[in-house]
C-alpha positions as CSV (number, residue, x, y, z in Angstrom):
1,S,5.9,-1.4,8.6
2,R,9.3,0.8,7.5
3,D,11.3,-0.5,10.8
4,D,10.1,-4.5,9.9
5,S,8.8,-5.6,12.8
6,I,4.7,-6.0,11.6
7,L,3.1,-7.4,8.2
8,A,0.0,-6.8,7.9
9,V,-2.8,-8.4,5.8
10,A,-5.9,-7.4,5.0
11,T,-8.4,-10.2,3.4
12,E,-12.8,-8.3,3.6
13,R,-13.2,-9.0,7.3
14,T,-10.1,-10.3,9.0
15,L,-6.7,-8.2,9.1
16,K,-3.8,-10.8,9.7
17,V,-1.1,-9.2,11.6
18,W,2.6,-11.1,12.3
19,Q,4.8,-9.9,14.8
20,L,8.3,-10.6,12.9
21,C,10.4,-9.1,15.2
22,A,8.9,-11.5,18.4
23,N,8.7,-14.5,16.1
24,Q,4.8,-14.7,17.5
25,P,1.9,-16.4,15.9
26,V,-0.3,-14.7,13.7
27,Q,-3.0,-12.3,15.3
28,N,-6.3,-12.0,13.8
29,I,-8.4,-8.7,13.8
30,E,-12.1,-9.3,13.0
31,V,-13.4,-5.8,11.7
32,P,-17.4,-5.1,11.4
33,A,-17.1,-4.2,7.6
34,N,-14.9,-5.2,4.3
35,L,-11.3,-3.7,4.6
36,E,-10.7,-1.5,1.7
37,T,-7.4,0.3,2.6
38,L,-5.0,-0.1,5.7
39,D,-1.3,1.6,6.1
40,I,0.8,1.4,9.0
41,T,3.1,3.7,11.1
42,D,6.8,3.5,10.1
43,K,7.8,2.2,13.3
44,G,5.0,-0.4,13.1
45,D,3.1,0.6,16.8
46,K,-0.5,1.6,14.7
47,L,-2.4,0.5,12.2
48,I,-5.3,2.7,10.3
49,G,-8.0,0.7,7.9
50,G,-10.6,1.9,5.7
51,M,-13.9,-0.1,5.3
52,E,-16.9,0.1,3.5
53,G,-19.3,2.8,4.4
54,G,-16.8,5.5,5.1
55,F,-16.0,3.4,8.5
56,M,-12.4,4.1,9.9
57,Q,-10.6,2.3,12.7
58,L,-7.2,2.7,14.7
59,W,-5.7,-0.7,16.3
60,N,-2.6,-1.2,18.1
61,S,-0.5,-3.0,16.2
62,R,1.0,-5.0,19.2
63,S,-2.0,-6.1,21.4
64,C,-4.2,-5.8,18.1
65,Q,-6.8,-3.7,20.5
66,P,-8.6,-0.9,18.8
67,F,-8.3,2.7,20.1
68,C,-11.7,3.9,19.7
69,E,-13.7,3.9,16.4
70,A,-12.0,6.6,14.4
71,Y,-14.5,8.5,11.9
72,K,-17.4,7.2,10.1
73,G,-17.1,9.8,6.8
74,N,-21.1,10.0,5.9
75,N,-21.5,6.7,4.5
76,K,-18.8,7.7,1.7
77,N,-16.5,5.3,0.4
78,I,-12.8,5.4,0.6
79,N,-10.1,5.1,-2.0
80,Q,-7.2,5.7,-0.1
81,I,-6.1,6.3,3.6
82,K,-2.4,6.8,4.9
83,F,-0.7,7.5,8.1
84,A,2.4,10.2,8.3
85,G,5.7,8.9,9.1
86,D,5.5,9.7,12.6
87,G,1.8,8.5,12.6
88,S,0.9,12.0,14.6
89,V,-1.9,12.2,11.6
90,A,-3.9,10.2,9.0
91,I,-5.6,11.1,5.7
92,A,-8.7,9.1,3.9
93,G,-9.1,10.3,0.7
94,F,-13.6,9.4,-0.5
95,K,-14.8,8.1,-3.4
96,N,-18.2,9.6,-3.7
97,A,-17.6,13.1,-2.9
98,Y,-19.9,16.1,-4.3
99,L,-18.1,18.2,-6.8
100,G,-17.1,21.7,-5.4
101,K,-19.8,21.2,-2.6
102,D,-18.0,18.2,-0.6
103,D,-15.0,17.2,1.9
104,F,-13.2,14.9,-0.6
105,A,-10.7,14.1,2.1
106,V,-10.0,13.8,6.4
107,I,-7.6,14.6,8.1
108,L,-7.8,11.9,11.7
109,E,-5.8,12.8,14.9
110,G,-3.3,10.0,14.7
111,N,-4.1,8.6,17.9
112,K,-7.5,9.2,18.8
113,G,-9.1,9.3,15.0
114,K,-10.5,12.4,16.0
115,M,-11.5,14.3,12.8
116,L,-8.6,17.8,13.0
117,Q,-9.4,19.1,9.3
118,A,-11.5,18.6,5.7
119,L,-10.0,19.2,2.4
120,V,-12.5,20.5,0.4
121,C,-12.2,21.5,-3.6
122,R,-14.4,24.3,-4.9
123,D,-13.5,23.5,-8.4
124,N,-15.1,20.7,-10.6
125,A,-11.8,18.4,-9.4
126,G,-13.8,15.9,-8.7
127,F,-12.5,13.2,-5.6
128,A,-9.2,12.0,-4.1
129,N,-8.4,8.9,-6.5
130,A,-4.9,9.2,-4.1
131,V,-3.9,10.5,-0.7
132,D,-0.4,10.9,0.7
133,L,1.6,12.7,3.8
134,S,4.8,14.0,4.8
135,A,6.8,12.5,6.7
136,D,5.6,15.1,9.8
137,G,2.2,15.3,8.9
138,S,2.3,19.2,7.8
139,R,1.3,18.7,4.4
140,A,-1.4,16.6,2.7
141,L,-0.7,15.5,-1.0
142,T,-4.1,14.2,-3.4
143,G,-4.2,13.0,-6.9
144,M,-7.8,14.2,-8.1
145,N,-9.8,12.7,-10.4
146,D,-9.2,15.7,-12.8
147,G,-5.7,14.7,-13.2
148,T,-4.8,17.7,-11.1
149,V,-1.9,16.7,-8.1
150,R,-2.6,19.0,-5.2
151,L,-0.8,20.0,-1.9
152,W,-2.4,21.0,1.1
153,D,-1.5,22.3,4.6
154,T,-2.9,19.9,6.9
155,K,-3.5,22.5,9.7
156,T,-5.7,24.8,8.2
157,G,-7.0,22.8,5.1
158,R,-5.7,25.3,2.4
159,Q,-4.0,24.6,-0.9
160,I,-0.1,25.4,-0.8
161,L,0.8,25.2,-4.1
162,P,-1.3,25.7,-7.7
163,S,-2.6,22.3,-9.0
164,M,-0.4,20.7,-10.7
165,E,-1.2,19.6,-14.1
166,G,0.1,17.5,-17.0
167,H,-1.8,14.4,-16.8
168,E,-4.6,13.0,-18.9
169,G,-7.2,11.5,-16.8
170,G,-7.3,10.6,-13.4
171,A,-4.5,10.5,-11.0
172,Y,-4.7,7.3,-9.4
173,A,-1.3,7.7,-7.3
174,V,1.0,10.2,-5.5
175,A,3.9,10.2,-3.4
176,L,5.9,12.8,-1.5
177,S,9.6,11.2,-1.4
178,T,10.4,9.8,2.2
179,D,13.3,12.9,3.2
180,K,12.1,14.7,5.8
181,E,11.5,17.6,3.7
182,G,9.4,15.5,1.0
183,G,11.3,17.9,-1.3
184,R,9.8,15.7,-4.2
185,I,6.1,14.3,-5.9
186,L,5.7,11.4,-7.6
187,A,2.5,10.5,-9.7
188,G,0.9,8.1,-11.9
189,A,-1.9,8.8,-13.4
190,A,-4.8,6.7,-16.1
191,D,-2.4,8.0,-19.4
192,G,0.1,6.0,-18.2
193,M,2.2,8.4,-17.3
194,L,4.9,9.1,-14.0
195,R,5.4,12.8,-13.5
196,L,7.7,14.6,-11.2
197,W,7.2,18.1,-9.1
198,D,9.5,19.7,-7.0
199,A,7.4,19.7,-3.7
200,S,8.5,23.4,-2.8
201,T,7.8,25.2,-5.8
202,G,5.0,23.0,-8.1
203,E,7.3,23.0,-11.1
204,P,7.9,19.8,-13.2
205,V,11.1,18.1,-12.3
206,G,12.0,16.8,-16.1
207,K,10.1,15.2,-18.5
208,A,7.1,12.7,-18.0
209,M,8.2,8.8,-18.1
210,T,6.7,5.9,-19.4
211,D,7.7,2.4,-20.9
212,E,6.0,0.3,-23.3
213,A,4.7,-2.0,-20.2
214,F,2.8,0.8,-18.6
215,A,2.3,3.1,-21.9
216,G,-1.5,4.2,-21.8
217,K,-2.2,1.9,-18.9
218,K,-3.5,3.1,-15.7
219,I,-0.9,3.3,-13.2
220,Q,-2.9,3.0,-9.5
221,A,0.2,3.0,-7.2
222,V,3.5,4.4,-6.4
223,V,6.2,5.0,-3.6
224,F,9.5,6.2,-3.4
225,S,12.3,3.7,-1.3
226,P,13.2,4.4,2.3
227,N,16.4,6.5,0.6
228,N,14.7,7.6,-2.7
229,D,17.4,5.7,-4.8
230,V,14.6,4.5,-7.0
231,Y,10.9,4.3,-7.3
232,I,7.9,1.7,-7.8
233,S,4.9,2.0,-10.0
234,S,2.4,-0.8,-10.9
235,N,-0.5,-0.8,-13.6
236,V,-4.1,-1.8,-13.5
237,E,-4.3,-3.9,-16.6
238,D,-1.6,-6.1,-16.0
239,R,0.2,-7.9,-13.0
240,N,2.9,-6.0,-13.8
241,F,4.9,-3.5,-11.3
242,G,8.1,-1.2,-12.3
243,V,11.4,-0.4,-10.5
244,W,12.8,2.9,-11.5
245,D,16.0,4.5,-11.2
246,A,15.3,7.9,-9.3
247,G,18.5,9.5,-10.8
248,T,18.1,8.8,-14.5
249,H,14.1,8.0,-14.3
250,Q,14.7,5.0,-16.3
251,L,13.1,1.6,-16.0
252,L,15.3,-0.9,-13.8
253,H,13.1,-4.0,-13.3
254,L,9.5,-5.3,-14.3
255,L,8.2,-7.3,-11.6
256,D,5.6,-9.9,-12.6
257,G,4.6,-12.7,-10.2
258,H,1.2,-12.1,-9.4
259,V,-2.1,-14.2,-10.7
260,Y,-4.4,-11.4,-11.8
261,G,-3.8,-7.9,-12.9
262,C,-3.0,-5.4,-10.3
263,D,-6.6,-4.4,-8.4
264,L,-7.1,-0.6,-8.9
265,F,-7.7,0.3,-5.1
266,K,-6.5,-3.1,-3.8
267,T,-3.0,-2.7,-5.0
268,C,-0.2,-2.0,-2.1
269,I,3.3,-1.6,-2.3
270,S,6.3,-1.4,0.6
271,F,9.3,-1.7,1.2
272,S,11.7,-3.3,4.0
273,S,13.8,-0.4,6.3
274,N,16.8,-0.7,4.0
275,G,15.3,-0.8,0.9
276,T,16.1,-3.7,-0.4
277,K,13.2,-6.0,-0.2
278,L,9.8,-4.9,-1.5
279,F,6.4,-6.2,-0.5
280,T,3.2,-6.2,-3.3
281,S,0.0,-7.3,-3.5
282,A,-2.3,-7.0,-6.1
283,G,-6.0,-8.9,-4.7
284,D,-5.3,-11.7,-5.9
285,T,-4.3,-13.2,-2.1
286,R,-0.9,-13.3,-2.2
287,V,1.8,-10.9,-1.2
288,V,5.0,-11.3,-3.0
289,I,8.1,-10.4,-1.6
290,W,11.3,-8.9,-3.9
291,D,14.7,-8.5,-3.8
292,V,14.9,-4.8,-5.3
293,H,18.4,-4.5,-6.6
294,S,18.1,-7.8,-8.8
295,G,14.4,-7.6,-9.8
296,Q,13.6,-11.2,-8.4
297,E,10.9,-13.1,-6.7
298,L,12.1,-14.2,-3.1
299,A,8.9,-15.5,-1.5
300,H,5.2,-15.8,-2.0
301,L,2.8,-15.2,1.5
302,Y,-0.8,-17.2,0.6
303,V,-3.8,-16.1,2.7
304,L,-5.9,-19.1,2.5
305,D,-8.9,-17.0,4.4
306,E,-9.9,-15.7,7.8
307,N,-7.2,-18.4,9.5
308,D,-4.8,-19.8,7.9
309,W,-2.0,-19.1,5.4
310,A,1.1,-19.9,3.9
311,V,4.7,-18.3,2.8
312,I,7.4,-20.3,0.0
313,M,10.3,-18.5,-0.7
314,K,11.9,-19.6,-4.1
315,S,14.3,-21.9,-2.4
316,G,11.5,-24.3,-1.0
317,L,11.2,-23.3,2.4
318,F,8.1,-22.8,4.2
319,D,5.9,-22.0,6.9
320,A,2.4,-22.0,7.2
321,S,-0.6,-22.3,9.6
322,P,-1.9,-25.7,10.8
323,G,-4.6,-25.7,8.2
324,G,-2.7,-23.8,6.0
325,M,-0.2,-27.2,5.8
326,K,-2.8,-29.8,4.8
327,R,-4.0,-27.4,2.3
328,L,-0.7,-26.7,0.4
329,Y,1.4,-28.8,-2.2
330,Y,4.3,-29.2,-3.7
331,V,3.8,-30.0,-7.4
332,V,7.2,-32.3,-9.2
333,G,6.0,-32.9,-13.0
334,L,3.3,-35.3,-12.6
335,E,3.3,-35.4,-8.6
336,T,1.8,-34.2,-5.8
337,I,3.4,-34.3,-3.0
338,E,1.9,-32.6,0.6
339,L,3.9,-30.1,2.9
340,E,3.3,-32.1,5.3
341,Q,5.8,-34.9,3.6
342,L,8.2,-32.1,3.0
343,K,8.3,-30.9,6.9
344,E,11.6,-32.0,8.2
345,R,13.6,-31.1,5.2
346,Y,12.2,-27.7,4.3
347,Y,9.8,-27.0,7.3
348,E,11.3,-23.7,9.0
349,P,8.8,-21.9,12.1
350,G,9.3,-17.9,11.7
351,L,10.6,-17.9,8.7
352,L,9.1,-14.2,7.6
353,A,11.0,-13.1,10.8
């Protein structure tokens, strides 16, 4: 969460929740279907998950109890689900909406999950690969399968600006800047390009951006930092996350810390409240924690199964569930050392806090 109080990780039918400030043991939430996408409010009080078959569920992140069954999208699978910063509303984008005839995204009330508005394209834009909401929930942003980026009024369901164009191939990642006005729009697409627009006019801001690490490769996640001084992108073919300077639009760091390539619809990027730390996941059962300004890895959080986990700092400090302690090892040269043997020296309970 943006206030650094909650860390939540989805693993198929289990949602793991760490209460970081309270330094409590990890809590497991069992869900009825595989989790495809997950989001949390800025202040960490609510979670929303999108599951196979179009089910969406709201939870109280402190008690880990569901508010209600949120909404079932007529058996449509969900590409992405997002809260507004204040948690007043959420948006879900569907994978298999019918062209020009069906809702490709829905706006949900943020406490009870009631559907407030459906977004429908009357042209051949296809489905929504990516969605985002302004901080106050008044505007929705969608990245469409035809490469266009569209801004919507969440109360009326009407498009606010003409469609923003320029990408070749689907727009797989979109973000509104985190300032109160949500003044800039960022999108990444199948062509490996990043583009910025002014959210009040729909006019492009500067030229399209790319780097040899991203050129021609699908960008499937983008996010602004809390103070909007940098933004992050990731590509689907490699293990790379890029840190870009929001003023100069230059690539500052290329982050490479995941075992597998970034999964198209399972990549997640999140900042700490002060924007100095970055959390990334890419479908390889780990969360990597980075220092934004140096681009250095700080720690790896491993989700081993429904019950066990471990977090290991670059310094060697670690914390783990009891089962995780027995399943992980240090390797020094050809020697394998169980974590239990190093517990007195390196074990630090509550390390994530």
